[in-house]
Coordinates of C-alpha atoms and ligand atoms in Angstrom, one line a residue:
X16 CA -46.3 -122.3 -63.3
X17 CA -46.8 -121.8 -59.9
X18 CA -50.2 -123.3 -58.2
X19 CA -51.4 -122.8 -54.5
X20 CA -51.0 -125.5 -52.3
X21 CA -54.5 -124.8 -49.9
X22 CA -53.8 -127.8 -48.1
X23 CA -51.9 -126.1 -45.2
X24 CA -55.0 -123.3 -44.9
X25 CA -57.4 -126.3 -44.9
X26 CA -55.5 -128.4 -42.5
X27 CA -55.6 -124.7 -39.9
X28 CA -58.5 -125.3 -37.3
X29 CA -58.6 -122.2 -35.2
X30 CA -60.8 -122.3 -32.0
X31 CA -64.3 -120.8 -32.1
X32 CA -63.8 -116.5 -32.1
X33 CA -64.9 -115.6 -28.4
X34 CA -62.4 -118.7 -27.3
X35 CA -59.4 -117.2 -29.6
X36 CA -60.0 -114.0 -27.5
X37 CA -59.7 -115.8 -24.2
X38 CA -56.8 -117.5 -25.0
X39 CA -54.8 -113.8 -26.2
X40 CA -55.3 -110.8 -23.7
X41 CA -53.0 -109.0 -27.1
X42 CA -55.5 -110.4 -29.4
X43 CA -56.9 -106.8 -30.7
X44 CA -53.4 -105.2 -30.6
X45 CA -51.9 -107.9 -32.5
X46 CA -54.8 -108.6 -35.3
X47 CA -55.0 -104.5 -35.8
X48 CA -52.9 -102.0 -38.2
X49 CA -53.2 -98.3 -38.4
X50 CA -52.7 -96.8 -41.2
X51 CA -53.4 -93.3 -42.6
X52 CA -56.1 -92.7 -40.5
X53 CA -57.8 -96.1 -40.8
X54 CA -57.7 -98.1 -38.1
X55 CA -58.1 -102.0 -39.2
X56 CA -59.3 -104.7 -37.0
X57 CA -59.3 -108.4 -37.9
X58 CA -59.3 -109.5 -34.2
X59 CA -62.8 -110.8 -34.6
X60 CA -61.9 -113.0 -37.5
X61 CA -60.1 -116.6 -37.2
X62 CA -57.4 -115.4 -38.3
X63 CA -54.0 -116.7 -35.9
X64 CA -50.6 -116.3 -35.9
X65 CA -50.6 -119.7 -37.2
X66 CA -52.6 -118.5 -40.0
X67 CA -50.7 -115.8 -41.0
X68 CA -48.0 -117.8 -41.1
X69 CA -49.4 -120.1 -43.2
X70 CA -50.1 -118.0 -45.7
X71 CA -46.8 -116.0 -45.5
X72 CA -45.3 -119.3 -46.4
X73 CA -48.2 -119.7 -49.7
X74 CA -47.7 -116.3 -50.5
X75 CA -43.7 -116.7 -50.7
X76 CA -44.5 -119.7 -53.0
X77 CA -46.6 -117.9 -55.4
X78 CA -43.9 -115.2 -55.4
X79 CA -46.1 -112.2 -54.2
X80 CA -43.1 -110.3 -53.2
X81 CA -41.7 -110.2 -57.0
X82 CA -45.5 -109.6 -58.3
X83 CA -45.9 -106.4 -56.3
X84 CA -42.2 -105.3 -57.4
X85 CA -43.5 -106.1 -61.1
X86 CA -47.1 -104.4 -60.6
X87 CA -45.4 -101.2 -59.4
X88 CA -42.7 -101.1 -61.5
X89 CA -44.9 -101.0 -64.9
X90 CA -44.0 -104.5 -65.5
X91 CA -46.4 -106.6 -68.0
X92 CA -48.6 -107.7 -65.1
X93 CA -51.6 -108.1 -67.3
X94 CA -50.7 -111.1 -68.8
X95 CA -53.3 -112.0 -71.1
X96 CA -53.6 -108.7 -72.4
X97 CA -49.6 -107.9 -72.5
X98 CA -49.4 -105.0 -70.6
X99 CA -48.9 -103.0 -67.3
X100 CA -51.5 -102.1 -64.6
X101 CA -50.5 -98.9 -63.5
X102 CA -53.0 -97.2 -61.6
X103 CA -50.2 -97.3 -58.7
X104 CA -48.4 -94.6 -61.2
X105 CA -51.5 -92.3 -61.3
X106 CA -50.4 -91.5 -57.6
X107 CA -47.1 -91.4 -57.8
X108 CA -46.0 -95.1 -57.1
X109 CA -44.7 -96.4 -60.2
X110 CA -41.7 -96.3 -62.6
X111 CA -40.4 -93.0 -63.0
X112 CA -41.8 -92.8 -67.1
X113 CA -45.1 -93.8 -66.1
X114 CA -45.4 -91.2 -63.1
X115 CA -44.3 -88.4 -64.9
X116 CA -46.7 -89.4 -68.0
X117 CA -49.5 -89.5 -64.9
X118 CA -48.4 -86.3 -63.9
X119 CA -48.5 -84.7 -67.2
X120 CA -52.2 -86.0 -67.4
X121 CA -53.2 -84.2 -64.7
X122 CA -51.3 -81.5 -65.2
X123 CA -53.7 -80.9 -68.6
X124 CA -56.6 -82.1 -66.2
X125 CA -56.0 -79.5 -63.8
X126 CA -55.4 -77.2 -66.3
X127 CA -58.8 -77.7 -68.1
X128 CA -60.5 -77.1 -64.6
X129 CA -59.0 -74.2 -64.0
X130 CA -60.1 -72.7 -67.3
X131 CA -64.2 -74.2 -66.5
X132 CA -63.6 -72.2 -63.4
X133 CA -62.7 -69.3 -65.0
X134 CA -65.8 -69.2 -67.1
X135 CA -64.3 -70.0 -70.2
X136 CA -67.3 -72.6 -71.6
X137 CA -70.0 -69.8 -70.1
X138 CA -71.1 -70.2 -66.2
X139 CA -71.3 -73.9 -65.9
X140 CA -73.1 -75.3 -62.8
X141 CA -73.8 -78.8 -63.9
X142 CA -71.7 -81.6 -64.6
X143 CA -73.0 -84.5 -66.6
X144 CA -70.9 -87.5 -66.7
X145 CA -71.4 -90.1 -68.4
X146 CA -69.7 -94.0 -68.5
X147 CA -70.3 -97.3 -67.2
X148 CA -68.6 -99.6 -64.7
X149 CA -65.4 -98.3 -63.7
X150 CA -66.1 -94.9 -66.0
X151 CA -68.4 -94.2 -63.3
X152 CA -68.3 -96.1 -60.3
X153 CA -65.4 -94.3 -58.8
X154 CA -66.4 -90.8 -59.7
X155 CA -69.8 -91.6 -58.6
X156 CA -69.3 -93.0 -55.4
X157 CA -66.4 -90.0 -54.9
X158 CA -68.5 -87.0 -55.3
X159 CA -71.4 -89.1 -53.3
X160 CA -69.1 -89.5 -50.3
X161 CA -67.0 -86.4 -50.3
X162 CA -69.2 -83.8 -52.2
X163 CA -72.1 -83.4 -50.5
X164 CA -71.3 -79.9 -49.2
X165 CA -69.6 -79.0 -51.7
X166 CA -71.1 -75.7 -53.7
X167 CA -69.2 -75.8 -56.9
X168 CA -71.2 -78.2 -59.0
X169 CA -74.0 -80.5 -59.3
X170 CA -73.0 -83.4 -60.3
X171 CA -74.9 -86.3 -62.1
X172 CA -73.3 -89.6 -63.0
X173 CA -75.4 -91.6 -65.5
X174 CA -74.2 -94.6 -66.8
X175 CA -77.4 -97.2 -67.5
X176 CA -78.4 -97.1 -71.1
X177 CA -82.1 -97.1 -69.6
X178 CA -83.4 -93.2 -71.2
X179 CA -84.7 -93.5 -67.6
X180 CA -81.4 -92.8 -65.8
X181 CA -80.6 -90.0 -68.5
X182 CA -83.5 -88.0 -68.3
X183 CA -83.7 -87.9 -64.7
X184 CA -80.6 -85.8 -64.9
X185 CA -81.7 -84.0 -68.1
X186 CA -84.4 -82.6 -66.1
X187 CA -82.7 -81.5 -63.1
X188 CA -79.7 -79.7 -65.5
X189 CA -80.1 -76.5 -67.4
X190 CA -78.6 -77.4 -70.6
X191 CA -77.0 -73.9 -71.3
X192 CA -75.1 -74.4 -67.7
X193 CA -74.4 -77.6 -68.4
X194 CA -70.6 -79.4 -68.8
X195 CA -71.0 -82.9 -70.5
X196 CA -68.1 -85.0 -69.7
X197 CA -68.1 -88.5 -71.4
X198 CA -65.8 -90.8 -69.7
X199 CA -65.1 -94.2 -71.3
X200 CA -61.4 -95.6 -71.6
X201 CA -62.1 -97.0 -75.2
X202 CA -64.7 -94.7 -76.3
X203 CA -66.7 -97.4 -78.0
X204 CA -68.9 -98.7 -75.1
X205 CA -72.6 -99.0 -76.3
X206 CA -74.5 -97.3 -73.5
X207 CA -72.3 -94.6 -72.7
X208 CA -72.0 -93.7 -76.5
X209 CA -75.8 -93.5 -76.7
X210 CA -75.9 -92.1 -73.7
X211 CA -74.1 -89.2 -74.9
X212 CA -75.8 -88.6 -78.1
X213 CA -78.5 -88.3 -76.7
X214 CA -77.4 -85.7 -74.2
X215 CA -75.8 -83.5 -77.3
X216 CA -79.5 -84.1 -78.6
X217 CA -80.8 -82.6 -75.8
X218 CA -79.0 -79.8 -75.6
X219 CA -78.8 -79.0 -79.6
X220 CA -83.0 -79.1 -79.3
X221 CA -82.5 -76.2 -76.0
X222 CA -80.9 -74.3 -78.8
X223 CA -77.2 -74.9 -76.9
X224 CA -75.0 -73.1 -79.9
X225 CA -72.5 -75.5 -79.9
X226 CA -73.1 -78.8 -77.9
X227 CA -70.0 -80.2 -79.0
X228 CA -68.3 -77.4 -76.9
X229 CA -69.6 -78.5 -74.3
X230 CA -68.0 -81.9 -74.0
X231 CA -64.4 -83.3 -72.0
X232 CA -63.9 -86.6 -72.7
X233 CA -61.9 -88.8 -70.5
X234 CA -60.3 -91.4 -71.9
X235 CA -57.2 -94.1 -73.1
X236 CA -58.7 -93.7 -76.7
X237 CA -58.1 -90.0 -77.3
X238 CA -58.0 -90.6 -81.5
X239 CA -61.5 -92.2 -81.0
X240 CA -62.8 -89.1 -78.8
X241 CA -61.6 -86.6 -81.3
X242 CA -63.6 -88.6 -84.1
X243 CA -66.7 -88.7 -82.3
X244 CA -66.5 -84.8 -82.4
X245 CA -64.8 -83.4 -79.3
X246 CA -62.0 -81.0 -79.8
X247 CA -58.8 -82.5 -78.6
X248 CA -58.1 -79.2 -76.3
X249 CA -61.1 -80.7 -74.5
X250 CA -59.7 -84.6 -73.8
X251 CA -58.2 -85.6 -71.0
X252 CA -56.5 -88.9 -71.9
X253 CA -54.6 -91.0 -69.6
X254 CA -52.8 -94.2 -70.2
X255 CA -53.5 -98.0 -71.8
X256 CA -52.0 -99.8 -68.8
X257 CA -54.6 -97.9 -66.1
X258 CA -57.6 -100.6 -66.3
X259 CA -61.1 -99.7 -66.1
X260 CA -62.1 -100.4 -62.8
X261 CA -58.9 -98.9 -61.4
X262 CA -59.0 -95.4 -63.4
X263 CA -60.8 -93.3 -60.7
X264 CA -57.5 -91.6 -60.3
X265 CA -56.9 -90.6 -63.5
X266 CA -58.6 -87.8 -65.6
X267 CA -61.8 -90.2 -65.1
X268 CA -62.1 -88.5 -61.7
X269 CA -62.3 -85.0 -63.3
X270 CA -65.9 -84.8 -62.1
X271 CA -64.4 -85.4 -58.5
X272 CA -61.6 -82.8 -59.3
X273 CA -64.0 -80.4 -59.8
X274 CA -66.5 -80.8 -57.8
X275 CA -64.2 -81.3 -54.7
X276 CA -61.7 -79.1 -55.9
X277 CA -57.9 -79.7 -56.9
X278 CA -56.0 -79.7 -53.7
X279 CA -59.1 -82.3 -52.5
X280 CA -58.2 -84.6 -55.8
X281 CA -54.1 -84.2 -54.6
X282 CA -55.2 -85.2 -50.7
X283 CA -57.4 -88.2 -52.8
X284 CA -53.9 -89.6 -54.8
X285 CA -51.6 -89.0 -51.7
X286 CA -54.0 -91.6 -48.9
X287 CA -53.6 -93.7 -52.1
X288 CA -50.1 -93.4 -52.1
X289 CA -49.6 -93.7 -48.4
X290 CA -51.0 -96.9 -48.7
X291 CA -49.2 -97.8 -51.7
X292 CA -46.3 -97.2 -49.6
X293 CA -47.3 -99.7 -46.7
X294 CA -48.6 -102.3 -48.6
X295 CA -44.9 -102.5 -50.9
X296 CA -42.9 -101.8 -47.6
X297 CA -44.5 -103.4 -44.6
X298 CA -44.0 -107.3 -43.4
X299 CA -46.7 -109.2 -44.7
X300 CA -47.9 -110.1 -40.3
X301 CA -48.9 -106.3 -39.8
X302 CA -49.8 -105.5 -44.1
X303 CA -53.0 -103.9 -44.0
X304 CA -54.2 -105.5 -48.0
X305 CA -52.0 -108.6 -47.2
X306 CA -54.0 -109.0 -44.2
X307 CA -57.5 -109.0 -45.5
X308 CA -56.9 -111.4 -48.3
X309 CA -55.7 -114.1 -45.7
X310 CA -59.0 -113.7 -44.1
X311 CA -61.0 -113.7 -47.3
X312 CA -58.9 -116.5 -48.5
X313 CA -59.2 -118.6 -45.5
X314 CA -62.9 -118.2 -45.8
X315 CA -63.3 -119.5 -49.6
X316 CA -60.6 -122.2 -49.1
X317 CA -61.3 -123.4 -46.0
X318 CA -64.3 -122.4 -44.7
X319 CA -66.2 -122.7 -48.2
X320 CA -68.0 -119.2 -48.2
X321 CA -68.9 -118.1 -51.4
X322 CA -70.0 -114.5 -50.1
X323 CA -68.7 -111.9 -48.7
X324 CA -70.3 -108.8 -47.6
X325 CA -69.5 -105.1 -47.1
X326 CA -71.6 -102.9 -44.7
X327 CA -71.1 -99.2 -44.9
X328 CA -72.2 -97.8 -41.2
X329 CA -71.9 -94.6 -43.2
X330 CA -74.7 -92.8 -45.5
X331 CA -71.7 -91.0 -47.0
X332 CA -70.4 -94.5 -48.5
X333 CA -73.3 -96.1 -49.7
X334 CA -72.3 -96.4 -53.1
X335 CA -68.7 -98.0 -51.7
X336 CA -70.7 -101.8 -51.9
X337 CA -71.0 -101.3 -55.6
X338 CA -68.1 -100.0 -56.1
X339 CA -66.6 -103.0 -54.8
X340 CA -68.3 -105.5 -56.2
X341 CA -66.8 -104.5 -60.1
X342 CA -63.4 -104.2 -58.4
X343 CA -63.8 -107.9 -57.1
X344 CA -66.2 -109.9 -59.5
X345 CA -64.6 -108.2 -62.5
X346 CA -61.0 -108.5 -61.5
X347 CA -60.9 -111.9 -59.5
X348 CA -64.3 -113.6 -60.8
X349 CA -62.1 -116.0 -63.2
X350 CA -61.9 -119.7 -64.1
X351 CA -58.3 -120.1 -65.3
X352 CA -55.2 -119.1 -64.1
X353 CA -52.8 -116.6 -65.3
X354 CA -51.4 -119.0 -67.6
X355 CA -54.4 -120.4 -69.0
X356 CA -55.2 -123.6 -66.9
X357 CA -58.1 -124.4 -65.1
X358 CA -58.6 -123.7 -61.4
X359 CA -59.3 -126.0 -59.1
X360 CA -60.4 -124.0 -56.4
X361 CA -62.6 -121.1 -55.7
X362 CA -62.0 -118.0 -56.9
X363 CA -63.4 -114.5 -56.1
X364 CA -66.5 -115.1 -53.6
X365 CA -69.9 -112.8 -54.5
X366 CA -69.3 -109.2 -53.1
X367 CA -72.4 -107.8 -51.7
X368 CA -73.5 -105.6 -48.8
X369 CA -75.2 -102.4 -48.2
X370 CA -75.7 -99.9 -45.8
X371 CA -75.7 -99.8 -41.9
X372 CA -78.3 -99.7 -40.0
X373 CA -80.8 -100.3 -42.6
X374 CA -79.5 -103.5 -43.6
X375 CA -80.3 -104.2 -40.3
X376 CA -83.5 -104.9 -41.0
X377 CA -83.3 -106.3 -43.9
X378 CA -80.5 -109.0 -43.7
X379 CA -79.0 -109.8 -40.8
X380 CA -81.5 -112.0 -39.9
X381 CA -79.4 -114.3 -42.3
X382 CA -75.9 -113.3 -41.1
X383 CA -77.1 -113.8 -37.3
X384 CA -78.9 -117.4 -38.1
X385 CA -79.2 -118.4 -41.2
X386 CA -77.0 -122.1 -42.4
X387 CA -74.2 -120.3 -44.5
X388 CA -71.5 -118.4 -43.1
X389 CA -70.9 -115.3 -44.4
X390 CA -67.8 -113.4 -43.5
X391 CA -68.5 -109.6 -42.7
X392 CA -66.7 -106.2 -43.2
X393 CA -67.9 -103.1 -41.1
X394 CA -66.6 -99.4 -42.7
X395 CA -67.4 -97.0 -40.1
X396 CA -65.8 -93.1 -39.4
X397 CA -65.5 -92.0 -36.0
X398 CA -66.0 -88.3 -36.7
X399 CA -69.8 -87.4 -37.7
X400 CA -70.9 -86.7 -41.1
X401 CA -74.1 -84.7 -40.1
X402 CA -74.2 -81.8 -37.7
X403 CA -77.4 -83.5 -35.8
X404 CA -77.6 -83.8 -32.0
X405 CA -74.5 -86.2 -30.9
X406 CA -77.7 -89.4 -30.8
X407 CA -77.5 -90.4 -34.7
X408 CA -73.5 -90.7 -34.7
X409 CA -73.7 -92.1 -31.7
X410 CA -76.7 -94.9 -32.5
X411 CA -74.8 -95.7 -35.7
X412 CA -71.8 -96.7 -34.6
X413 CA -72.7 -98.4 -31.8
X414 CA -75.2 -100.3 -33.8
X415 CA -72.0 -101.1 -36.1
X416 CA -70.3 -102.0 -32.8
X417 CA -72.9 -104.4 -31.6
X418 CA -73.7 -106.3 -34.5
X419 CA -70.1 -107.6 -35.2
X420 CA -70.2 -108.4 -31.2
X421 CA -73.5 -110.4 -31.3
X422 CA -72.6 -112.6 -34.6
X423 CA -68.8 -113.2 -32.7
X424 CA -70.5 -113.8 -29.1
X425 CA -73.7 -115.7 -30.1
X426 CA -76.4 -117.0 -27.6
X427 CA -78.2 -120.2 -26.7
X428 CA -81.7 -120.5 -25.8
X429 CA -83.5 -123.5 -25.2
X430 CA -86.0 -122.6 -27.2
X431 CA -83.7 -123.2 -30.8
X432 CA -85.5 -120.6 -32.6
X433 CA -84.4 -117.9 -30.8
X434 CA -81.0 -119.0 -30.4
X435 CA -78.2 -117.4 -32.0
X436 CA -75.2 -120.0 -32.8
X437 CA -72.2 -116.9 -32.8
X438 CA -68.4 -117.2 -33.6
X439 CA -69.4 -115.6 -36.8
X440 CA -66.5 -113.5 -38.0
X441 CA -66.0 -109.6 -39.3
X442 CA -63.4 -107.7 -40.0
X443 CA -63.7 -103.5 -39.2
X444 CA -62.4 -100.8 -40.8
X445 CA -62.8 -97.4 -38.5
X446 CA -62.1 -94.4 -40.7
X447 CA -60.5 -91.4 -38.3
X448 CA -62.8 -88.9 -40.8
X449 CA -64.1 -88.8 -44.2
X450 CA -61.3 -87.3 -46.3
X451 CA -59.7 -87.3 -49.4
X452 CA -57.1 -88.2 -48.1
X453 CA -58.5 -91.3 -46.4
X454 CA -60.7 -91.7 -48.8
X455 CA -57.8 -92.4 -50.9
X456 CA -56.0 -95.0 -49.1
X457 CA -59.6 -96.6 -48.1
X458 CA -59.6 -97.6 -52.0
X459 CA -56.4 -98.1 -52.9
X460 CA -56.4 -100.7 -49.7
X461 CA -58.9 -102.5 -51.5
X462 CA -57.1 -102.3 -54.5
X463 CA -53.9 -103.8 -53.3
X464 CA -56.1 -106.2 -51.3
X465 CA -57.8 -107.8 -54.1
X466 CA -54.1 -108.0 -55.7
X467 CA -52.9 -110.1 -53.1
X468 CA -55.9 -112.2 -53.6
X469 CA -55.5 -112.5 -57.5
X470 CA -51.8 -113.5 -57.0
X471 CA -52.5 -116.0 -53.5
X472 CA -55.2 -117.9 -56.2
X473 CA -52.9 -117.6 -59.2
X474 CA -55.2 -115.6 -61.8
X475 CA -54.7 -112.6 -63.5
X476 CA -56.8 -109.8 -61.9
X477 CA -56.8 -106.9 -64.8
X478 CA -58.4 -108.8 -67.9
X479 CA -62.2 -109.0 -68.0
X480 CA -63.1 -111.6 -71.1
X481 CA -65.8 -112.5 -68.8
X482 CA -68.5 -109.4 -69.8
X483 CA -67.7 -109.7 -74.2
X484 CA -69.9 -112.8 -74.8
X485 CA -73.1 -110.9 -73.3
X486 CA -71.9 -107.7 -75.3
X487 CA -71.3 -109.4 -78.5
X488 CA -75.0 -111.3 -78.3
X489 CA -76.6 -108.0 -77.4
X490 CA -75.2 -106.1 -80.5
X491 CA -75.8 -109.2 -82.8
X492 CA -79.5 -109.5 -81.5
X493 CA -80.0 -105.8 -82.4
X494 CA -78.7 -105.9 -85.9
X495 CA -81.3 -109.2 -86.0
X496 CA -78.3 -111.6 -87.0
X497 CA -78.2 -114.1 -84.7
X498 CA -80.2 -117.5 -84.1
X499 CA -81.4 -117.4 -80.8
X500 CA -82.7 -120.4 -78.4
X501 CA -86.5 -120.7 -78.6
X502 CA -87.0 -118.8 -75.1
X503 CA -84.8 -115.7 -76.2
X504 CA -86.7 -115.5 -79.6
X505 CA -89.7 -115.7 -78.0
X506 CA -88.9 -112.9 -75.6
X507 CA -87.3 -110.6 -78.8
X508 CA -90.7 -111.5 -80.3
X509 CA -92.6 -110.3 -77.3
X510 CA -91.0 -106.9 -76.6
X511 CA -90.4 -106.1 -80.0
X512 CA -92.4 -108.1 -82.3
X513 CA -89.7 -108.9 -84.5
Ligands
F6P610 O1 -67.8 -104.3 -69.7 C1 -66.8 -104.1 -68.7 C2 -66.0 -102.9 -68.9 O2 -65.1 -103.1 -69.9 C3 -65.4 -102.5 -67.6 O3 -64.2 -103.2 -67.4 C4 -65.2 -101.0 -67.8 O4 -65.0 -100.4 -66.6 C5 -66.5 -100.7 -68.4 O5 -66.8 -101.8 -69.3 C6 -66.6 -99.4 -69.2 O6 -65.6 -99.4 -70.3 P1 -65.2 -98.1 -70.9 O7 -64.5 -97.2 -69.9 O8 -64.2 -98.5 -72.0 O9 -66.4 -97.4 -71.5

């Protein structure tokens, strides 16, 4: 069993930011990577060529090398659960079975579209799609970023058992115009099950002839799907070994495919697979994912941060904080190793963030002064998403700009209050445009990157045994079978007098 030795990473003691920039004039050249059309730059970071080193050595002793080999060549990765991850696959970077089975999904995914667009349900204009976590996080934060243009569909994602979330859509949809796709890899999840009853309620009571017509599910469970009542002409399964919170690019992006459009979803799988390609290929010093988990890792190991935040300097990408924080906390929020044993060191920090410039004003009062040290990550795109006066684009990014300067440069003021104490670090990601196609390799980066965290720490990144003791409790409490604490019966008594 292989354990990390941080004691190397803890022993590192890089000089303050603004000093490590005086000392290299190649400082930005050598701490940045392009890569399809995402320029990455970790110059403001402690990261040193002593650090990178460091790790290089750590991650040669926890064998990341061999791990990546196994993860893209469909071997049992997912070691707790004795099976593959093979999202990689879904874009073409995988063992030659598991691509073409990926292929052959799509292929009936792409085929299903085509027959929505020729009418065959009856002119549908609205897409309702319903899941939870990474059922709808991905499609969600897809069609937010890349689909508002688009003409083809309106799109809703629901996935919040709250009626609340569900009617809002309910009454912005026409029901007889409206596609229901219910997205859930095993077709059993509570909320998204009710979630779509209800919906094939609503639409039976608008007199809908046949609501069960009206539904495409996407899912690993295709058996279960049929069950429930759709038609199996109308499922779109794709494989075990994609896990939830990686599936975007499998049939649960159909509400992306058709909003967007085919040749969009292709552009989407190919940036993916670009940086698929770079991330297997490339020495670990210029690595884009490799990169980014030495900084987060020398921030939780050495630096104890137990956040680390994500701030979107583009409206387009709002949802891309969220998104994140399931692909992190769910995949790297763990307490044992892959093999069972407790860990000893920090895992996954807390993912958070939000959007640029309002956060602003909200919480960077914290990042500029507050007593814990939060490492930063800026995601901006150089060409405009709006077709205002040249001002906004302009104001945004150079807000985005300024802020990572200011928490790097700091200032003193004899009055203490209004001084800032600086060498605060960020890492910034500077998207050419807002493609597909960079899209694509903007998530699969983060993918990869949370990989080469989960293998650096020694855990097991694709289980999630974390989220089945709240799940369990809930659907105990509801059947009334369960002995409660005196607080939780109390509350049960309150809201339902039971
Ligand atoms: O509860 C966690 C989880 O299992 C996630 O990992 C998953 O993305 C989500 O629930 C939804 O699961 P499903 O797609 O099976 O409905």
């Amino acid at each position: 069993m292989r354990l990390p030795d941080w004691s190397p990473i803890r022993a590192l003691q890089p000089a303050a930011l603004p000093q490590l920039f005086a000392d290299d004039p190649r400082r930005v050249e050598a701490l940045s990577v392009d890569i399809a059309g995402i320029h990455f730059d970790w110059s403001k970071t402690h990261l040193t060529a002593e650090a990178i080193a460091a790790f290089s050595i750590l991650a040669q002793s926890m064998g990341l090398a061999a791990r990546r080999d196994a993860l893209f060549a469909g071997e049992a990765v997912n070691v707790t659960e004795g099976r593959a991850a093979e999202h990689g696959a879904e874009r073409g970077e995988g063992s030659p079975e598991s691509v073409a089975r990926a292929q052959a999904y799509h292929a009936r995914m792409r085929a299903l579209i085509d027959a929505i667009e020729a009418e065959a349900f009856g002119p549908v204009r609205h897409i309702l799609h319903i899941g939870i976590g990474g059922s709808a996080l991905g499609p969600d934060l897809l069609v937010d970023a890349l689909g508002r243009d688009a003409d083809r569909y309106d799109v809703a994602v629901v996935s919040n058992v709250d009626g609340v979330a569900l009617e809002e859509a309910m009454d912005r949809f026409d029901p007889q115009a409206t596609l229901i796709a219910v997205a859930s890899k095993t077709f059993t999840t509570t909320e998204t099950m009710l979630n779509a009853e209800s919906a094939l309620e609503w639409m039976q009571a608008a007199g809908v002839e046949d609501p069960y017509g009206r539904v495409v599910a996407l899912t690993a469970a295709p058996d279960k799907a049929v069950e429930w009542g759709v038609d199996e002409t109308r499922v779109l399964p794709f494989a075990e070994s994609v896990g939830g919170r990686y599936s975007l690019w499998s049939s649960i992006g159909f509400p992306a495919a058709l909003a967007l459009g085919w040749d969009a979803f292709e552009e989407l799988l190919e940036g993916a697979a670009e940086m698929d390609r770079h991330f297997r290929l490339t020495e670990l010093s210029s690595n884009a994912p490799a990169l980014a988990a030495f900084a987060d890792l020398y921030y939780s190991q050495a630096r104890g941060c137990e956040t680390r935040a994500t701030f979107a300097y583009d409206e387009r990408l709002r949802l891309l904080p969220s998104y994140l924080q399931q692909l992190e906390m769910e995949s790297n929020g763990k307490r044992v190793t892959a093999e069972g044993q407790p860990v000893e060191w920090p895992t996954a920090p807390i993912t958070w963030g939000g959007v640029g410039t309002d956060a602003q004003h909200a919480v960077f009062q914290l990042l500029h002064q507050g007593t814990r040290l939060v490492p930063l990550e800026f995601v901006g795109v150089i060409e405009a998403g709006d077709a205002l006066a040249d001002d906004h684009h302009r104001q945004l990014l150079i807000n985005m700009f300024a802020q990572g300067a200011a928490l790097m440069a700091g200032r003193d003021a004899a009055d203490k209050a209004r001084a800032y104490p600086g060498d605060r670090p960020s890492a910034t990601l500077l998207l050419d445009r807002l493609d597909p196609r960079t899209l694509g390799a903007l998530l699969a980066f983060y993918e990869n990157r949370t990989f080469v965290n989960a293998v650096l720490l020694g855990i097991n990144p694709f289980d999630q045994f974390g989220v089945e003791l709240g799940k369990e409790m809930a659907k105990a409490a509801d059947k009334g079978g369960l002995d409660f604490d005196p607080s939780t019966t109390d509350l049960i008594r309150r809201a339902f007098g039971e």
